[in-house]
Coordinates of C-alpha atoms in Angstrom, one line a residue:
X1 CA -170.4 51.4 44.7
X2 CA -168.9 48.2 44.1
X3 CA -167.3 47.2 47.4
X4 CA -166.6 44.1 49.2
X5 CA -167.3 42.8 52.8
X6 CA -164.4 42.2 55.5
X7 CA -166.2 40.8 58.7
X8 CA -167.2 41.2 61.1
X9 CA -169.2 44.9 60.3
X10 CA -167.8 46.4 57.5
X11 CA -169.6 46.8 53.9
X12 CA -166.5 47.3 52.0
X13 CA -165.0 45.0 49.7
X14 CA -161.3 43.5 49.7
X15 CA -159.8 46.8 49.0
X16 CA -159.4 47.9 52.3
X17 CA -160.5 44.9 54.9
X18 CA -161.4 41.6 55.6
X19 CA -159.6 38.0 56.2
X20 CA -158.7 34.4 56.2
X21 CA -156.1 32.7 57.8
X22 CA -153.5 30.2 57.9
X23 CA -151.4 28.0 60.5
X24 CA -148.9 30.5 59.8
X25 CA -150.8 32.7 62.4
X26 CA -151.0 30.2 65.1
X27 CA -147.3 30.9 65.4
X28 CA -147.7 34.2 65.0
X29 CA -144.5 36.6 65.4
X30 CA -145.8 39.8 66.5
X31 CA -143.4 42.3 65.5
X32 CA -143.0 45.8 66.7
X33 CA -145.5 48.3 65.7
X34 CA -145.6 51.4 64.5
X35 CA -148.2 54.1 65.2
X36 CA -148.8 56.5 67.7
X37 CA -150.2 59.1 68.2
X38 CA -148.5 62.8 67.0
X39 CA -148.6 65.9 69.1
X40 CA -149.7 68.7 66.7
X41 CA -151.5 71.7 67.0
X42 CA -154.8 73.0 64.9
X43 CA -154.3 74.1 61.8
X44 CA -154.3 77.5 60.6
X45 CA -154.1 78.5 56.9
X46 CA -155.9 79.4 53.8
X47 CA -159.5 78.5 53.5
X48 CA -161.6 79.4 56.6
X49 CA -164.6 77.1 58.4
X50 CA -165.8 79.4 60.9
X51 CA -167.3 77.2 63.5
X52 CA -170.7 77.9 65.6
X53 CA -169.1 76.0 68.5
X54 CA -171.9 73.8 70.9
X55 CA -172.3 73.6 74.7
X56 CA -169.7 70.5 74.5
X57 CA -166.9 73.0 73.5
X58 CA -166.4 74.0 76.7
X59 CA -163.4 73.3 78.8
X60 CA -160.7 74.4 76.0
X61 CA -162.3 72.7 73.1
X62 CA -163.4 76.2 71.4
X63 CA -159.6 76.2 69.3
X64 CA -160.9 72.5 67.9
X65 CA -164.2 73.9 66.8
X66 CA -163.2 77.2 65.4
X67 CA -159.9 75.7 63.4
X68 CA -159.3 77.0 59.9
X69 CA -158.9 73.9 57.3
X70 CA -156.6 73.8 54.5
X71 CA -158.0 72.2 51.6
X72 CA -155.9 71.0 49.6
X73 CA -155.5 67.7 46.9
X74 CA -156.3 64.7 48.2
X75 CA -153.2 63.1 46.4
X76 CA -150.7 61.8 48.2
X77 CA -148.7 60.4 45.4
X78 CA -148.3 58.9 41.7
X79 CA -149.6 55.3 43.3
X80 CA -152.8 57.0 45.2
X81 CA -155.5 56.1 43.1
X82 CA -157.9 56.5 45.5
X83 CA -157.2 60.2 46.1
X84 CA -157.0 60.8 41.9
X85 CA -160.8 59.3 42.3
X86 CA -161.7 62.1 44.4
X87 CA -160.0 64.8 42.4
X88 CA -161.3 63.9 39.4
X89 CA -164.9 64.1 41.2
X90 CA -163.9 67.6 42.1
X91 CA -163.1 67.1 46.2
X92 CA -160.6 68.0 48.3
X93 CA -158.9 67.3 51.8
X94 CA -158.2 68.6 55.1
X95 CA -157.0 67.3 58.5
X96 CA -159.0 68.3 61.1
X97 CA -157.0 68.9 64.7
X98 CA -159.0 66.8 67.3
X99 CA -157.6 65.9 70.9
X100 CA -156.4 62.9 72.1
X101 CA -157.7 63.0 75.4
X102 CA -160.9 65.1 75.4
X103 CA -160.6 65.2 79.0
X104 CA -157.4 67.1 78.5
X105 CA -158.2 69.2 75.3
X106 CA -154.6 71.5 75.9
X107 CA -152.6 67.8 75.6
X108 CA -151.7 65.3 72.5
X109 CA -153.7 66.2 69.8
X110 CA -154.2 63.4 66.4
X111 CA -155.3 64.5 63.0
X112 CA -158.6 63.4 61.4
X113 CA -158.2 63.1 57.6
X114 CA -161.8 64.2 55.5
X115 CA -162.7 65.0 52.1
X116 CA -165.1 67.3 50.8
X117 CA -167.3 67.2 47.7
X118 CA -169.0 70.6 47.9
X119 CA -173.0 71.2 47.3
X120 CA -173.2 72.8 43.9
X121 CA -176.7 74.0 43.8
X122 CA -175.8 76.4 46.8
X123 CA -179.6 78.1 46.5
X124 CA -180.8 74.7 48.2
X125 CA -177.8 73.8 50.3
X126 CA -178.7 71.4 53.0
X127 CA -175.2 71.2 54.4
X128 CA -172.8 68.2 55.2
X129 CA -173.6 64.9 54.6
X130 CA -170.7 62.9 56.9
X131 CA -169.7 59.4 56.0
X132 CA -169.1 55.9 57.7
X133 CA -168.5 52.7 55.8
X134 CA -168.6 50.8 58.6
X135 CA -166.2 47.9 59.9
X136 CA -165.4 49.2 62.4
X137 CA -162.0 50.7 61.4
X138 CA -163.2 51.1 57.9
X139 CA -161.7 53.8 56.0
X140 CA -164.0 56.2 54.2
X141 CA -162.3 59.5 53.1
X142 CA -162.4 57.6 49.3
X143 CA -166.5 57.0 49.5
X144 CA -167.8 60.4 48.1
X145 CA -167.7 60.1 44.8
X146 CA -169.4 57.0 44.9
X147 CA -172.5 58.4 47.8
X148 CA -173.0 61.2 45.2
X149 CA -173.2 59.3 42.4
X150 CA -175.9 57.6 44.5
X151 CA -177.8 60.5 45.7
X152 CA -178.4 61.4 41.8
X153 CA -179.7 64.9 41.8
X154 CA -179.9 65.5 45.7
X155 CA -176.2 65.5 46.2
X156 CA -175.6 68.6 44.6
X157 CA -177.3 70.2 48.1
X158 CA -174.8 68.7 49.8
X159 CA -171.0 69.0 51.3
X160 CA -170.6 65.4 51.2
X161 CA -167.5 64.6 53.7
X162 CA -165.8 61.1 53.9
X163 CA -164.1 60.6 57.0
X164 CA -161.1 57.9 58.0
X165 CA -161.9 58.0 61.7
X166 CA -159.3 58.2 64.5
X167 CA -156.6 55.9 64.0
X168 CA -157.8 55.0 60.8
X169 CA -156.6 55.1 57.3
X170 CA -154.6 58.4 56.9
X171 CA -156.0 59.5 60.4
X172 CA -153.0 59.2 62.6
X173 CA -152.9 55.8 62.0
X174 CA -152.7 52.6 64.4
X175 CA -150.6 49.5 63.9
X176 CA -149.9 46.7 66.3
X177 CA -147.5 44.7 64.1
X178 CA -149.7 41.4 64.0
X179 CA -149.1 39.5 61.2
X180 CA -152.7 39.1 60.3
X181 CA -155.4 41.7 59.2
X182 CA -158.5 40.1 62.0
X183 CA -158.7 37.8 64.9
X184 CA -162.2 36.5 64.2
X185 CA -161.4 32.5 64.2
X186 CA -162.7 29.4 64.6
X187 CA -161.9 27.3 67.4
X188 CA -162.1 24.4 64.9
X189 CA -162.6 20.7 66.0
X190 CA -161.5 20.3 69.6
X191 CA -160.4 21.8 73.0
X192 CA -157.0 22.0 71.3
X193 CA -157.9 24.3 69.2
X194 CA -159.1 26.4 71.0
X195 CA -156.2 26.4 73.1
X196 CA -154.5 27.5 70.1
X197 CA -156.8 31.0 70.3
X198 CA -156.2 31.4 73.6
X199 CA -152.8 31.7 73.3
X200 CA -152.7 33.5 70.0
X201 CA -155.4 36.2 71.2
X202 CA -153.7 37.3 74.2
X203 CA -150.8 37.7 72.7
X204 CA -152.3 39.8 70.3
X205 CA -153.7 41.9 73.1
X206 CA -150.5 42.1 74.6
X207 CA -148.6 43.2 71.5
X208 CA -150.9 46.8 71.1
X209 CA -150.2 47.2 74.8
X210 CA -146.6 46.8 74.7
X211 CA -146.5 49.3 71.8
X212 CA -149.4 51.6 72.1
X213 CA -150.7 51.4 75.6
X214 CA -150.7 55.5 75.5
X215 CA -153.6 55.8 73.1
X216 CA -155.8 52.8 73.4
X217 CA -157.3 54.1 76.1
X218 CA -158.6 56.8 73.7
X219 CA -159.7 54.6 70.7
X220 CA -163.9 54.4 71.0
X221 CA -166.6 55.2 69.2
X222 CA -167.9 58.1 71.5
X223 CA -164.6 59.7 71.0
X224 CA -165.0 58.8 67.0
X225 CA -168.7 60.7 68.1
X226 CA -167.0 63.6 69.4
X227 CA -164.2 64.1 66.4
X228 CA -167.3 64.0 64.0
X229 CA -168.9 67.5 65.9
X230 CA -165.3 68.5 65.9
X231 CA -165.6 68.3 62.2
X232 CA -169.0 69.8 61.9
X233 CA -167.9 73.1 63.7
X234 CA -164.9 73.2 61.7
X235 CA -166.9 72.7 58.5
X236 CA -168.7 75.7 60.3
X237 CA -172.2 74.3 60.3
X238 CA -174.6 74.0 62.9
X239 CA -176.3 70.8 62.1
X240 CA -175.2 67.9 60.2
X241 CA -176.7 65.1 58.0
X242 CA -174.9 61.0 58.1
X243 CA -175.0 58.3 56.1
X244 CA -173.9 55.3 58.1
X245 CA -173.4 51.3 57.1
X246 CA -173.5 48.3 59.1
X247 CA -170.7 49.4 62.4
X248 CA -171.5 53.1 61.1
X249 CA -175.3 52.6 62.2
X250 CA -173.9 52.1 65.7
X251 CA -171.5 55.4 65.1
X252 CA -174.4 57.6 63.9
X253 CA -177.0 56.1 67.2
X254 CA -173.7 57.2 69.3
X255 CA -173.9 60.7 68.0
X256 CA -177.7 61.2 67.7
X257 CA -177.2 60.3 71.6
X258 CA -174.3 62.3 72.7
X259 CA -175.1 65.1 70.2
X260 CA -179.0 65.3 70.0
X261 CA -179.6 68.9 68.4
X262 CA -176.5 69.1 66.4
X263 CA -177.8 66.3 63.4
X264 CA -180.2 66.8 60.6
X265 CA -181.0 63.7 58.5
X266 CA -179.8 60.6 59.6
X267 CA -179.4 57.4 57.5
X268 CA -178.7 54.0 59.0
X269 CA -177.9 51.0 56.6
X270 CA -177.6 47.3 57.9
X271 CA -177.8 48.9 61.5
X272 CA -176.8 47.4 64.8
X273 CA -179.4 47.5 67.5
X274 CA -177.5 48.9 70.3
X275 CA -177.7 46.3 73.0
X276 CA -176.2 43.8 70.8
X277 CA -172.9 45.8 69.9
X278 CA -169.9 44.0 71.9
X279 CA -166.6 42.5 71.0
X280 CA -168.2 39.2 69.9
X281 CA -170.1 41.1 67.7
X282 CA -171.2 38.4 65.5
X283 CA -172.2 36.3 68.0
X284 CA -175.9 35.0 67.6
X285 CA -175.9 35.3 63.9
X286 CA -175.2 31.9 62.9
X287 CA -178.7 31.1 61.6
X288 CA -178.5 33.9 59.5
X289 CA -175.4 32.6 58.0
X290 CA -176.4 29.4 57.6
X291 CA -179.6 30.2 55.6
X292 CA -177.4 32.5 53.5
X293 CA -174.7 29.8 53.0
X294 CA -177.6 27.3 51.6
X295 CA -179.0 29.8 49.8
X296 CA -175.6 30.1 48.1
X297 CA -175.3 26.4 47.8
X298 CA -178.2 26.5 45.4
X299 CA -176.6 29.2 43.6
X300 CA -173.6 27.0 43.1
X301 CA -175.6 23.7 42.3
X302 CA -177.2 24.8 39.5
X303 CA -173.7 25.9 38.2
X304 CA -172.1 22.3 38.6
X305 CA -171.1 22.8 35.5
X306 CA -168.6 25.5 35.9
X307 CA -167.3 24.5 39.7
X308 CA -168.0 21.1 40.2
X309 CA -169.6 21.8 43.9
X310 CA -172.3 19.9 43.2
X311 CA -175.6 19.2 41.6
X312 CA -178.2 20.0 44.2
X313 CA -177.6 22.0 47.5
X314 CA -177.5 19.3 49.8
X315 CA -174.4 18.2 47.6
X316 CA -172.5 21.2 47.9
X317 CA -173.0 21.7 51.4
X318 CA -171.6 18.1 51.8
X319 CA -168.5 18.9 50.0
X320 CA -168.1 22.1 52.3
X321 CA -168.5 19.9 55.2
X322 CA -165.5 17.5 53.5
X323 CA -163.4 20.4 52.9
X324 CA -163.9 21.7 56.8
X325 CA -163.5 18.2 58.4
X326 CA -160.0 17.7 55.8
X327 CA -158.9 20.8 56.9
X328 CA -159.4 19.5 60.4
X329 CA -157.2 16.8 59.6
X330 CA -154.2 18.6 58.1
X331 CA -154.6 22.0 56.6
X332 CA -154.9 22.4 53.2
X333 CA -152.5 23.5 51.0
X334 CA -153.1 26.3 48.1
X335 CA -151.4 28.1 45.6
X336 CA -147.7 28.0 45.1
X337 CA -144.2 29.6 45.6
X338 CA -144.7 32.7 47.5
X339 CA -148.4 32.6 47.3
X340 CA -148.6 29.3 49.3
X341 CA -150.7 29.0 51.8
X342 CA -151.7 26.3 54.2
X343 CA -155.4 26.3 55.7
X344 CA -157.0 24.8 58.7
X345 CA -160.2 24.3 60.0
X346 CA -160.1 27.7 62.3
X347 CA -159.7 29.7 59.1
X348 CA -162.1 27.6 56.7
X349 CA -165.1 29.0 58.5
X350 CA -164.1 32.6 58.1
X351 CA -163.7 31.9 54.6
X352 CA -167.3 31.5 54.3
X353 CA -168.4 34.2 56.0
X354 CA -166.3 36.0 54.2
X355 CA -168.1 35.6 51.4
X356 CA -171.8 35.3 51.8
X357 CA -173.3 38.6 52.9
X358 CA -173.2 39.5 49.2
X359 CA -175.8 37.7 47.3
X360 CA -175.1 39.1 43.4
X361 CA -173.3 36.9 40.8
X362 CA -169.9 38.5 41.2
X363 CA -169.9 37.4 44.8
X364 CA -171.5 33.9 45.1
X365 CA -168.6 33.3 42.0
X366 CA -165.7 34.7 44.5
X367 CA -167.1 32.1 46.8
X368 CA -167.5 29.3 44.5
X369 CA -164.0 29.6 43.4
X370 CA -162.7 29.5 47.1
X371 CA -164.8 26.5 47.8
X372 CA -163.5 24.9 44.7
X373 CA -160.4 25.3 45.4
X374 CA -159.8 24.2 48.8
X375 CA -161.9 21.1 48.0
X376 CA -159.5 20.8 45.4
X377 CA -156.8 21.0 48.0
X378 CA -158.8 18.9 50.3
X379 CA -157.8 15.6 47.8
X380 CA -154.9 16.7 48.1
X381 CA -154.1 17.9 44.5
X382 CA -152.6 20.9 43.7
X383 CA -155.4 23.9 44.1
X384 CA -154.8 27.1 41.9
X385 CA -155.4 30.7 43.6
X386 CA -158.5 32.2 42.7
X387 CA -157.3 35.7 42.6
X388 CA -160.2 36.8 45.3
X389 CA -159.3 33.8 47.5
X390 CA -155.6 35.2 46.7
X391 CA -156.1 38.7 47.7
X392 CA -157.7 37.5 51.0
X393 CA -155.0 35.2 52.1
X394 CA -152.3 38.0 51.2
X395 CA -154.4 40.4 53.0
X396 CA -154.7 37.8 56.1
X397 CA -151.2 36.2 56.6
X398 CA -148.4 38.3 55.6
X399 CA -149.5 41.6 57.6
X400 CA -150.6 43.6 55.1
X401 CA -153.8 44.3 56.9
X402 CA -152.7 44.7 60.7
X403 CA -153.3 47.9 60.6
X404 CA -157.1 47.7 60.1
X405 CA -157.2 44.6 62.5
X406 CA -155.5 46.5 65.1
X407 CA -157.9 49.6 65.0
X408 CA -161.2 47.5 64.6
X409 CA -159.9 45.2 67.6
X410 CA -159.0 48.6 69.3
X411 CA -162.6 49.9 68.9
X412 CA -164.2 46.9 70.1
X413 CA -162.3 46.3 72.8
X414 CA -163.0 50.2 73.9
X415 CA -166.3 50.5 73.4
X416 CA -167.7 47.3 75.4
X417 CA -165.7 45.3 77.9
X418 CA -165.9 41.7 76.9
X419 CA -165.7 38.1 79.4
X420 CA -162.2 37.4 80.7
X421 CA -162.5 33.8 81.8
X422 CA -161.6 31.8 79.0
X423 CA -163.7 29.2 80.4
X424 CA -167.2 31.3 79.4
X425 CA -166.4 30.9 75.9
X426 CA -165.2 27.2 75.9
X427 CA -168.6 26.4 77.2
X428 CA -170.4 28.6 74.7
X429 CA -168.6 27.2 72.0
X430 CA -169.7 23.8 72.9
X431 CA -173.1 24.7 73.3
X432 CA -173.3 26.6 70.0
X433 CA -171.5 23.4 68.3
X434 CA -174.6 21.1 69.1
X435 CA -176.7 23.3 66.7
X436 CA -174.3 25.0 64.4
X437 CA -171.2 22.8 64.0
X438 CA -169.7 25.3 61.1
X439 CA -170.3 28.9 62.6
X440 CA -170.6 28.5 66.4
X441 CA -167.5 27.6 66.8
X442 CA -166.4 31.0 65.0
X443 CA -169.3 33.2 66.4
X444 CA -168.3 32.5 69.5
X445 CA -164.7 32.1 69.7
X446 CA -162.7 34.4 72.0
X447 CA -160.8 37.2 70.6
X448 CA -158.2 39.5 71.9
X449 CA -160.7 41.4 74.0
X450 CA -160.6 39.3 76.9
X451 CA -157.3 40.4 77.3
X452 CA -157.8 44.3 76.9
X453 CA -157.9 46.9 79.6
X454 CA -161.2 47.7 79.9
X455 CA -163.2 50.6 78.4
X456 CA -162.8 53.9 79.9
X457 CA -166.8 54.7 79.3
X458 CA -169.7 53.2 80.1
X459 CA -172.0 51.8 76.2
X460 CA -174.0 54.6 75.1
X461 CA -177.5 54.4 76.0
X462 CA -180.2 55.7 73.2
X463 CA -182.8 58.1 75.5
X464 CA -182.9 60.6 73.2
X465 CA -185.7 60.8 70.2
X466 CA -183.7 59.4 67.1
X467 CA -185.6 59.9 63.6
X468 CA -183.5 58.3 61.4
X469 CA -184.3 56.4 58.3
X470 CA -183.1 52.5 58.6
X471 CA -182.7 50.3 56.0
X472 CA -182.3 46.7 56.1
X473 CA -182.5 43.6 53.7
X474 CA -184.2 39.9 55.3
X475 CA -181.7 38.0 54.6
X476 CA -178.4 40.0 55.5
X477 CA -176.0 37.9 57.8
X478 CA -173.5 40.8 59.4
X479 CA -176.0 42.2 61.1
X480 CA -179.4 40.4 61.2
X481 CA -182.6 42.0 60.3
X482 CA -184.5 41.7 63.1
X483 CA -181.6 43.9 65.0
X484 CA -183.0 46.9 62.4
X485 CA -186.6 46.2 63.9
X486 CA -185.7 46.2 67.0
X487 CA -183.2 49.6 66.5
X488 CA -186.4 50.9 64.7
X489 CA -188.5 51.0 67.6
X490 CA -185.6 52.2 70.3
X491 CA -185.1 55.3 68.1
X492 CA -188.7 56.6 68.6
X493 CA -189.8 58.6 65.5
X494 CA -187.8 57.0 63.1
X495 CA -188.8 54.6 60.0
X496 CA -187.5 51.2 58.4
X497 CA -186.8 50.8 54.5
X498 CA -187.0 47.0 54.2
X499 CA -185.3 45.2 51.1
X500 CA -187.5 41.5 51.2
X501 CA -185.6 38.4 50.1
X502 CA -182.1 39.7 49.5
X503 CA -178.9 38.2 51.5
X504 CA -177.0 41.3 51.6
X505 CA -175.4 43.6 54.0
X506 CA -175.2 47.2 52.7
X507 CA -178.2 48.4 50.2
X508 CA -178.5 52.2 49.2
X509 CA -176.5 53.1 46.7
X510 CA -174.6 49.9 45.9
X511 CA -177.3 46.8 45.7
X512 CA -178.9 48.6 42.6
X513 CA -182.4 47.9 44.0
X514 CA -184.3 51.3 42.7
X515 CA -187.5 51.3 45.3
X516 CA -184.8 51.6 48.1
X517 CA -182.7 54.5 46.5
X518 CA -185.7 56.5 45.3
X519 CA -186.5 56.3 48.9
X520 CA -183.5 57.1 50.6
X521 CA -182.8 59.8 47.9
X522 CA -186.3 61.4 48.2
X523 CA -185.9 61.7 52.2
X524 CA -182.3 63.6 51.9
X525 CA -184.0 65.6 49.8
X526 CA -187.1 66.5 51.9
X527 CA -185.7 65.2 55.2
X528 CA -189.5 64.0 55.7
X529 CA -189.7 60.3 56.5
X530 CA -191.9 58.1 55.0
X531 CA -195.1 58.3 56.8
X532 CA -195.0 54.6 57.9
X533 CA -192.5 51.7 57.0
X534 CA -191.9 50.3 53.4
X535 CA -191.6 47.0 51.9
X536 CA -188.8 46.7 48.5
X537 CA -188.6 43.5 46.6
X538 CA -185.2 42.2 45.5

């Protein structure tokens, strides 16, 4: 599974998510948007999931659990790559009927898009293994072929379903027409600056309400919770199994909460101790970042050679300290023609971010062709596109990737009601600057949540014995370890698979570290936990 980050929680890699920004933003045009949400009614054809409806399906609910799904191609079209992936791996799709309201199960109703590798060795079925890649907003009705590859022999006992939650992906989807794909920035230098954010966050708050203000109300994780039993009694299973990364950990402790008897094996990657999930989500991780940013640096010093960063870490850390405080200055300018951007200094630290919770060679080279060329651009010569850097900025600035800002913002923002005086956050990004000049500034920045409604439910509370396996590397920056220690001991009974010395975010399957696969693999295949914690080594 070769994926790539997009901050602040997701695991995947530039395919679907992720940002950096230009000045282009701080102007920003919001146009109109386009989704909503689409009255439909269940589905009723072919292939049957006869559904073993829980206590929750009460209150007209029962015609959501007991839907019939047509499975069909996941194709869409001659440029869908990602649905010929899952047909050549043998799955198929459905859309699974949930309301909008579950308050009001006989009103709007949204589709819920899944695929379905089935469990070959049927003798030892365990039953559906549901999917989250994280973000949130992350699309993950591509990710089976990949999690089965993973799973080696196991997967063949499972159904192994990918998901695009609500509002996601080919979910009914949401769009606020920003012309950006995330609002996590810097508030750069100064007060005017962050002035700047002000502005531009609340107007990106106010451009989903103008145009969508009938279903963001309804965009949470607990409702996300309540679509995934949806899809279990569809599936027509009693119980089923989840493998969750990074914002998915907080999906899966959601559903082990609301849904206590109706899960089997649980596993939690790069997880999120509950407390510490709110809009500023990355908040408090800047030491994190900053060890994995020097780490880096040496990774780029002893490759002077190639990018010209500099010979020893303290040298390449000065030069991205020149190329923030240039871009402070005047942004920088990269690439050319169409593909010209211009970068300041609330973008430059996203950049970074952007590229450090992936410690392999492909990655720390992404990064070290971004840094070289806006230090290029920082002379003020003429600075090539790396084609990651490239992807990103195209991604960032020319609203290709509002959608999946819009629905992560959405979640965040109704899930956990953030501070409204702009104030609060002035004064914890000048506290934060004294110690961490690069990232507090962008850790603690306000965002478009200080402007939402607030959340129609109270945070989910974990009271409920949880034991799920966790698994969490040392040095991963989106979402620190000691958060997995903490979440280790709140979910009494479960256990913690620890990867030691690696800065990455998102291991089974996809890091290539054996110990922790072998055991991951070997508890989906027992569903016993490891009698106590275990130690890996990069």
């Amino acid at each position: 599974m070769t994926e790539q980050q997009r901050a602040p929680l997701s695991r995947r890699q530039l395919t679907c998510r992720t940002t950096a920004l230009t000045t282009a933003v701080a102007a920003l045009a919001l146009a109109a948007p386009t989704a909503t949400a689409t009255p439909q009614r269940p589905t009723s054809t072919s292939t049957s999931a006869s559904a073993s409806a829980p206590t929750a399906a009460r209150g007209g609910l029962d015609r959501y659990y007991h839907q019939r799904l047509d499975w069909r191609s996941c194709v869409l079209g001659p440029g869908d790559e990602a649905g010929r992936a899952l047909e050549k791996a043998g799955a198929r799709c459905a859309d699974v009927t949930v309301p909008l309201d579950y308050a009001d199960p006989g009103g709007r109703t949204l589709t819920v898009a899944v695929s379905r590798i089935k469990a070959t060795d049927t003798r030892r079925r365990v039953g559906p293994l549901l999917l989250n890649n994280g973000g949130p907003g992350g699309p993950t009705l591509d990710a089976p072929p990949a999690v089965r590859a993973a799973m080696k022999d196991v997967g063949a006992r499972y159904d192994i379903i990918g998901m695009d939650p609500r509002f996601v992906g080919r979910s009914t989807p949401l769009d606020c027409g920003w012309n950006m794909g995330t609002t996590l920035f810097s508030a750069g230098a100064g007060r005017a600056g962050f002035d700047r954010q002000v502005a531009l966050q609340k107007r990106a708050a106010d451009a989903c309400r103008a145009t969508n203000a009938s279903v963001l109300p309804h965009i949470s994780t607990r409702n996300t919770a309540r679509d995934m039993d949806v899809i279990r009694g569809a599936l027509g299973d009693r119980k089923l199994s989840y493998l969750g990364y990074s914002y998915g950990t907080y999906l899966g402790t959601v559903y082990a909460q609301m849904f206590p008897r109706r899960y089997d094996r649980m596993v939690l990657d790069g997880a999120i101790d509950t407390p510490r999930y709110q809009p500023r989500i990355l908040r408090g991780t800047e030491d994190e970042n900053e060890r994995a940013l020097a780490a880096w640096a040496s990774w780029a010093a002893a490759r002077h050679g190639t990018y010209g960063l500099g010979r020893t870490r303290a040298a390449v850390l000065a030069t991205v300290d020149r190329v923030v405080r240039a871009s402070a200055r005047t942004p920088l300018t990269v690439g050319t023609g169409s593909e010209r951007y211009r970068i300041d200094d609330s973008q430059v630290p996203f950049l970074l971010v952007e590229g450090i919770a992936d410690d392999t060679d492909g990655a720390r080279a992404d990064l070290a062709g971004t840094v070289a060329a806006l230090a290029r651009a920082a002379t003020g010569r003429p600075a090539p596109l790396p084609r990651d850097l490239a992807e990103t900025l195209r991604f960032a600035v020319t609203g290709e990737g509002s959608h999946y800002g819009s629905v992560q913002t959405a979640i965040l923002c109704g899930d956990v009601a953030a501070p409204r005086d702009p104030e609060r956050y002035w004064r914890d990004i000048r506290r934060s600057r004294r110690d961490h000049p690069l990232f507090g500034p962008l850790m603690n920045n306000i965002g478009p949540c200080a402007f939402w409604d607030r959340p129609r439910e109270r945070p989910t509370q974990v009271r409920h014995a949880t034991p799920a396996l966790l698994v969490a590397a040392t040095g991963d920056p989106r979402t620190p370890y000691d958060g997995s220690v903490a979440l280790r001991h709140r979910l009494r009974g479960s256990a913690l698979i620890t990867l030691k010395g690696a800065n990455r975010h998102g291991v089974y399957g996809e890091y290539g570290n054996t110990c922790v696969d072998d055991e991951v693999n070997a508890y989906l295949a027992t569903g016993e936990l490891p009698a106590g914690d275990r130690t890996c080594v990069k």
